[in-house]
Amino acid sequence: MTVPTPDGGPRPGPAMNDAWPHPPGLPAPVLSDQRWLDAVFLHWRISVEEASRFMPAGVRPDAFDGSSWVGLIGFRMEQAGLGKGPGIPYLGSFNEVNVRLYSRAPDGTRGVVFLSLDANRLPVVVATRAAGIPYVWSRIRRWPAFPPGAGGQHGTAVPGGGAFPLGYSVRRFGGGAGSDFAVVPRLGAAAADPLSVFLTARFGMHGRFFGQTAFIPNTHSPWPLFEADVHVLADELVGSAGIRTEGPPESVLYSPGVQTRFGMPRMVGSQSPG
């Protein structure tokens, strides 16, 4: 089969496009243009009450099948740049692993709330922490390693339409929590079920910035999603963020990636989540 590319190649089939909500327009100006490659999504079911403890003011947990969800997501950031400009050399390409929850504002806007974001570029960590985004400086290894000049999914498929394990290892500088996780994508099994769409069709983040709750919007085409099987999982990041999970993840997904753009933040109403 042909694996879709994040920069203009073949797109997801009709089943995914039919299930995917129409991406909202992104008001000008564009804050950043970037590519997210070789994304691994692991998700566990948690109670809405537990998720509500981490929501910014004015935002409540978003729920599916009566539950909230916590995600452990790893991916390769590539060619992140300012505005619509080219990617910033070195600083614009790095590995990231984040722990996130799912949010909904009073006007119905859905987003994510990050509990932690590990990255292996110190200047990026310093700059984003100054804005209130909970980045952590870590050593992150993607395995198999990116070949020089490769663009993500080229290192995942093997002849015959199969795949080999792909994952991320995190070691925080100065000690603390770490993580090792990897999946084997099933490249013949596209994922377009309602839960997969709920977890990945997210067009922005809610967070607290300079004392106020804000929403930073983004837009991108539908994730080309595939089911996957857990190959390795030894994680401390979710627990370190304050969330307790039990058993294996209920949702395991892989995507070769998408190209995305971020817009300028906007403030959210100050009413308490409910």
Short mmCIF file of C-alpha atoms in Angstrom, two decimals:
data_model
loop_
_atom_site.label_atom_id
_atom_site.label_comp_id
_atom_site.label_asym_id
_atom_site.label_seq_id
_atom_site.Cartn_x
_atom_site.Cartn_y
_atom_site.Cartn_z
CA MET A 1 0.00 0.00 0.00
CA THR A 2 1.02 3.65 -0.29
CA VAL A 3 1.66 5.45 2.97
CA PRO A 4 0.39 9.06 2.81
CA THR A 5 2.97 11.81 3.12
CA PRO A 6 2.65 14.92 5.30
CA ASP A 7 3.70 17.34 2.57
CA GLY A 8 1.49 16.86 -0.43
CA GLY A 9 1.57 13.16 -1.32
CA PRO A 10 -1.39 10.78 -1.40
CA ARG A 11 -4.08 11.67 1.12
CA PRO A 12 -6.20 9.53 3.43
CA GLY A 13 -8.97 7.56 1.75
CA PRO A 14 -12.67 8.42 1.72
CA ALA A 15 -13.39 6.66 5.03
CA MET A 16 -11.01 8.91 6.97
CA ASN A 17 -12.07 12.08 5.14
CA ASP A 18 -15.74 11.32 5.81
CA ALA A 19 -15.09 10.81 9.52
CA TRP A 20 -12.82 13.81 9.99
CA PRO A 21 -14.36 17.17 11.00
CA HIS A 22 -13.70 20.08 8.71
CA PRO A 23 -10.59 21.91 10.01
CA PRO A 24 -11.44 25.44 11.16
CA GLY A 25 -10.00 28.41 9.35
CA LEU A 26 -6.86 29.91 10.86
CA PRO A 27 -7.11 33.67 11.40
CA ALA A 28 -4.10 35.68 10.26
CA PRO A 29 -1.33 36.10 11.10
CA VAL A 30 0.28 32.67 11.06
CA LEU A 31 2.45 32.19 14.14
CA SER A 32 4.36 29.09 13.00
CA ASP A 33 4.51 26.52 10.21
CA GLN A 34 5.85 23.05 11.05
CA ARG A 35 5.73 19.34 10.26
CA TRP A 36 4.94 16.56 12.73
CA LEU A 37 6.36 13.22 11.62
CA ASP A 38 6.21 9.58 12.76
CA ALA A 39 3.65 10.18 15.49
CA VAL A 40 2.90 7.45 18.04
CA PHE A 41 -0.33 7.86 20.06
CA LEU A 42 -1.00 5.84 23.23
CA HIS A 43 -4.20 6.57 25.16
CA TRP A 44 -5.76 5.40 28.41
CA ARG A 45 -9.27 5.95 29.72
CA ILE A 46 -9.51 8.05 32.92
CA SER A 47 -12.40 9.59 34.83
CA VAL A 48 -13.72 13.03 33.94
CA GLU A 49 -13.28 13.97 37.61
CA GLU A 50 -9.57 13.19 37.50
CA ALA A 51 -9.06 15.16 34.28
CA SER A 52 -10.96 18.16 35.67
CA ARG A 53 -8.19 18.74 38.24
CA PHE A 54 -5.85 19.80 35.44
CA MET A 55 -8.14 22.02 33.37
CA PRO A 56 -7.40 25.75 33.11
CA ALA A 57 -10.11 28.12 34.36
CA GLY A 58 -13.05 28.32 31.99
CA VAL A 59 -12.34 24.94 30.34
CA ARG A 60 -13.78 21.51 31.13
CA PRO A 61 -12.66 18.00 30.20
CA ASP A 62 -13.88 16.69 26.88
CA ALA A 63 -15.35 13.19 27.12
CA PHE A 64 -15.89 10.21 24.85
CA ASP A 65 -17.88 7.13 25.86
CA GLY A 66 -18.39 8.63 29.30
CA SER A 67 -14.67 8.99 30.00
CA SER A 68 -11.87 11.44 29.63
CA TRP A 69 -8.56 10.28 28.14
CA VAL A 70 -4.88 10.82 28.76
CA GLY A 71 -2.40 10.51 25.93
CA LEU A 72 1.31 9.77 25.65
CA ILE A 73 2.40 11.04 22.24
CA GLY A 74 5.81 11.01 20.60
CA PHE A 75 6.75 12.55 17.27
CA ARG A 76 9.48 14.25 15.29
CA MET A 77 9.14 18.02 14.81
CA GLU A 78 10.63 19.11 11.49
CA GLN A 79 11.25 22.49 9.90
CA ALA A 80 9.38 24.58 12.46
CA GLY A 81 9.64 28.22 11.49
CA LEU A 82 8.25 31.62 12.35
CA GLY A 83 5.19 32.73 10.42
CA LYS A 84 5.13 31.23 6.94
CA GLY A 85 8.91 31.41 6.72
CA PRO A 86 11.34 28.52 6.29
CA GLY A 87 12.21 26.16 9.11
CA ILE A 88 14.76 27.43 11.60
CA PRO A 89 18.01 25.45 11.22
CA TYR A 90 18.72 23.08 14.11
CA LEU A 91 16.23 24.65 16.54
CA GLY A 92 13.28 23.92 14.26
CA SER A 93 13.80 20.14 14.17
CA PHE A 94 13.72 17.96 17.27
CA ASN A 95 12.01 15.04 18.97
CA GLU A 96 9.07 15.70 21.31
CA VAL A 97 7.10 13.52 23.72
CA ASN A 98 4.08 14.97 25.48
CA VAL A 99 1.41 13.97 27.98
CA ARG A 100 -1.95 15.53 27.27
CA LEU A 101 -5.61 15.68 28.20
CA TYR A 102 -8.64 16.76 26.14
CA SER A 103 -10.55 19.97 26.73
CA ARG A 104 -13.65 21.85 25.70
CA ALA A 105 -14.42 25.55 26.12
CA PRO A 106 -17.89 27.00 26.82
CA ASP A 107 -18.29 27.90 23.13
CA GLY A 108 -17.70 24.25 22.15
CA THR A 109 -14.11 24.72 20.97
CA ARG A 110 -12.19 21.48 21.50
CA GLY A 111 -8.50 21.37 22.30
CA VAL A 112 -5.78 19.69 24.30
CA VAL A 113 -4.25 20.54 27.67
CA PHE A 114 -0.58 19.63 27.98
CA LEU A 115 0.62 18.29 31.30
CA SER A 116 4.21 18.01 30.10
CA LEU A 117 6.17 18.31 26.86
CA ASP A 118 9.67 16.86 26.68
CA ALA A 119 12.01 18.19 23.99
CA ASN A 120 15.72 17.89 23.24
CA ARG A 121 16.41 21.53 22.30
CA LEU A 122 17.24 23.64 25.36
CA PRO A 123 16.57 27.07 23.75
CA VAL A 124 13.11 25.84 22.70
CA VAL A 125 12.43 24.65 26.26
CA VAL A 126 13.56 27.94 27.81
CA ALA A 127 11.53 30.09 25.41
CA THR A 128 8.31 28.09 25.74
CA ARG A 129 8.53 27.80 29.53
CA ALA A 130 8.80 31.58 29.69
CA ALA A 131 5.40 31.69 27.97
CA GLY A 132 3.90 29.20 30.44
CA ILE A 133 4.07 26.04 28.30
CA PRO A 134 5.35 23.13 30.46
CA TYR A 135 8.31 22.01 28.36
CA VAL A 136 11.07 19.89 29.94
CA TRP A 137 14.61 19.54 28.63
CA SER A 138 15.29 15.87 27.95
CA ARG A 139 17.40 13.52 25.91
CA ILE A 140 14.95 11.94 23.44
CA ARG A 141 15.93 9.17 21.09
CA ARG A 142 13.70 8.11 18.25
CA TRP A 143 14.25 4.55 17.18
CA PRO A 144 15.02 3.60 14.59
CA ALA A 145 17.01 6.82 14.27
CA PHE A 146 16.19 9.24 11.47
CA PRO A 147 18.49 8.69 8.50
CA PRO A 148 20.20 11.95 7.47
CA GLY A 149 17.85 13.91 5.22
CA ALA A 150 14.94 11.53 5.72
CA GLY A 151 11.47 12.92 6.12
CA GLY A 152 9.78 10.71 8.64
CA GLN A 153 7.74 7.86 7.26
CA HIS A 154 10.48 6.77 4.84
CA GLY A 155 12.15 4.88 7.70
CA THR A 156 9.04 2.99 8.84
CA ALA A 157 7.78 0.77 6.03
CA VAL A 158 9.51 -2.41 4.91
CA PRO A 159 9.11 -4.27 1.63
CA GLY A 160 5.83 -6.13 1.37
CA GLY A 161 3.75 -3.49 3.18
CA GLY A 162 4.83 -4.45 6.70
CA ALA A 163 6.51 -2.34 9.33
CA PHE A 164 9.07 -2.58 12.07
CA PRO A 165 8.92 -1.12 15.58
CA LEU A 166 9.05 2.64 15.90
CA GLY A 167 9.20 4.51 19.18
CA TYR A 168 10.79 7.03 21.51
CA SER A 169 13.00 6.95 24.60
CA VAL A 170 13.03 9.88 27.04
CA ARG A 171 15.57 10.64 29.74
CA ARG A 172 15.17 13.94 31.56
CA PHE A 173 18.34 15.87 32.26
CA GLY A 174 18.99 16.08 35.97
CA GLY A 175 17.10 12.85 36.64
CA GLY A 176 13.42 12.32 37.12
CA ALA A 177 10.87 10.46 35.06
CA GLY A 178 11.72 8.66 31.84
CA SER A 179 9.91 6.69 29.20
CA ASP A 180 10.43 3.97 26.59
CA PHE A 181 7.62 3.16 24.19
CA ALA A 182 7.35 1.73 20.70
CA VAL A 183 4.69 0.33 18.42
CA VAL A 184 4.51 -1.77 15.29
CA PRO A 185 2.18 -0.01 12.84
CA ARG A 186 -0.36 -2.05 10.93
CA LEU A 187 -0.06 -0.15 7.67
CA GLY A 188 -2.90 -2.11 6.12
CA ALA A 189 -5.35 -1.11 8.86
CA ALA A 190 -6.41 2.53 8.53
CA ALA A 191 -8.02 3.92 11.69
CA ALA A 192 -11.12 6.05 11.16
CA ASP A 193 -13.23 4.97 14.14
CA PRO A 194 -14.92 7.68 16.27
CA LEU A 195 -12.48 7.34 19.19
CA SER A 196 -9.41 7.74 16.96
CA VAL A 197 -10.91 10.85 15.38
CA PHE A 198 -11.91 12.26 18.79
CA LEU A 199 -8.33 11.88 20.07
CA THR A 200 -6.53 13.31 17.06
CA ALA A 201 -8.88 15.85 15.42
CA ARG A 202 -7.70 18.60 17.74
CA PHE A 203 -7.09 22.06 16.35
CA GLY A 204 -5.50 23.90 19.21
CA MET A 205 -4.43 23.87 22.84
CA HIS A 206 -5.87 25.39 26.00
CA GLY A 207 -3.42 26.63 28.58
CA ARG A 208 -2.68 29.30 31.15
CA PHE A 209 -0.51 32.09 29.82
CA PHE A 210 0.52 35.10 31.90
CA GLY A 211 -2.31 34.48 34.36
CA GLN A 212 -5.12 33.97 31.82
CA THR A 213 -6.61 30.99 30.03
CA ALA A 214 -5.87 31.13 26.31
CA PHE A 215 -6.44 29.01 23.22
CA ILE A 216 -3.71 28.66 20.61
CA PRO A 217 -5.33 27.48 17.34
CA ASN A 218 -3.80 25.32 14.65
CA THR A 219 -4.99 23.71 11.47
CA HIS A 220 -3.93 20.70 9.43
CA SER A 221 -5.29 18.06 7.09
CA PRO A 222 -6.64 14.79 8.52
CA TRP A 223 -4.00 12.66 10.20
CA PRO A 224 -3.34 9.55 8.08
CA LEU A 225 -3.93 7.13 10.97
CA PHE A 226 -3.13 3.44 11.28
CA GLU A 227 -3.79 0.94 14.01
CA ALA A 228 -0.69 -0.29 15.81
CA ASP A 229 0.42 -2.85 18.37
CA VAL A 230 2.46 -2.04 21.46
CA HIS A 231 6.00 -3.39 21.16
CA VAL A 232 7.63 -1.77 24.21
CA LEU A 233 6.05 0.25 27.01
CA ALA A 234 7.81 1.34 30.20
CA ASP A 235 6.56 4.82 31.00
CA GLU A 236 6.91 7.14 33.99
CA LEU A 237 5.88 10.41 32.33
CA VAL A 238 2.11 9.98 32.71
CA GLY A 239 2.44 9.13 36.41
CA SER A 240 4.90 11.97 36.93
CA ALA A 241 2.30 14.36 35.50
CA GLY A 242 -0.12 13.28 38.22
CA ILE A 243 -2.29 10.79 36.31
CA ARG A 244 -2.67 7.17 37.38
CA THR A 245 -3.39 4.60 34.68
CA GLU A 246 -3.88 0.86 34.84
CA GLY A 247 -3.21 -1.80 32.22
CA PRO A 248 -2.26 -1.38 28.58
CA PRO A 249 -3.44 1.61 26.53
CA GLU A 250 -6.92 1.24 25.07
CA SER A 251 -6.01 3.12 21.89
CA VAL A 252 -2.73 2.62 20.00
CA LEU A 253 -2.19 4.56 16.77
CA TYR A 254 0.56 5.54 14.36
CA SER A 255 0.71 8.29 11.74
CA PRO A 256 3.44 9.17 9.24
CA GLY A 257 2.57 12.81 9.93
CA VAL A 258 0.97 16.06 8.85
CA GLN A 259 1.97 19.63 8.12
CA THR A 260 0.38 22.16 10.47
CA ARG A 261 0.16 25.88 11.08
CA PHE A 262 -0.42 27.74 14.33
CA GLY A 263 -2.26 31.02 14.77
CA MET A 264 -2.13 33.70 17.43
CA PRO A 265 -3.53 32.97 20.92
CA ARG A 266 -6.94 34.22 21.96
CA MET A 267 -8.30 34.56 25.47
CA VAL A 268 -10.97 32.18 26.86
CA GLY A 269 -13.82 33.25 29.17
CA SER A 270 -12.95 33.10 32.86
CA GLN A 271 -15.91 31.02 34.06
CA SER A 272 -15.04 27.89 36.02
CA PRO A 273 -15.01 24.54 34.20
CA GLY A 274 -18.15 22.49 34.64
#
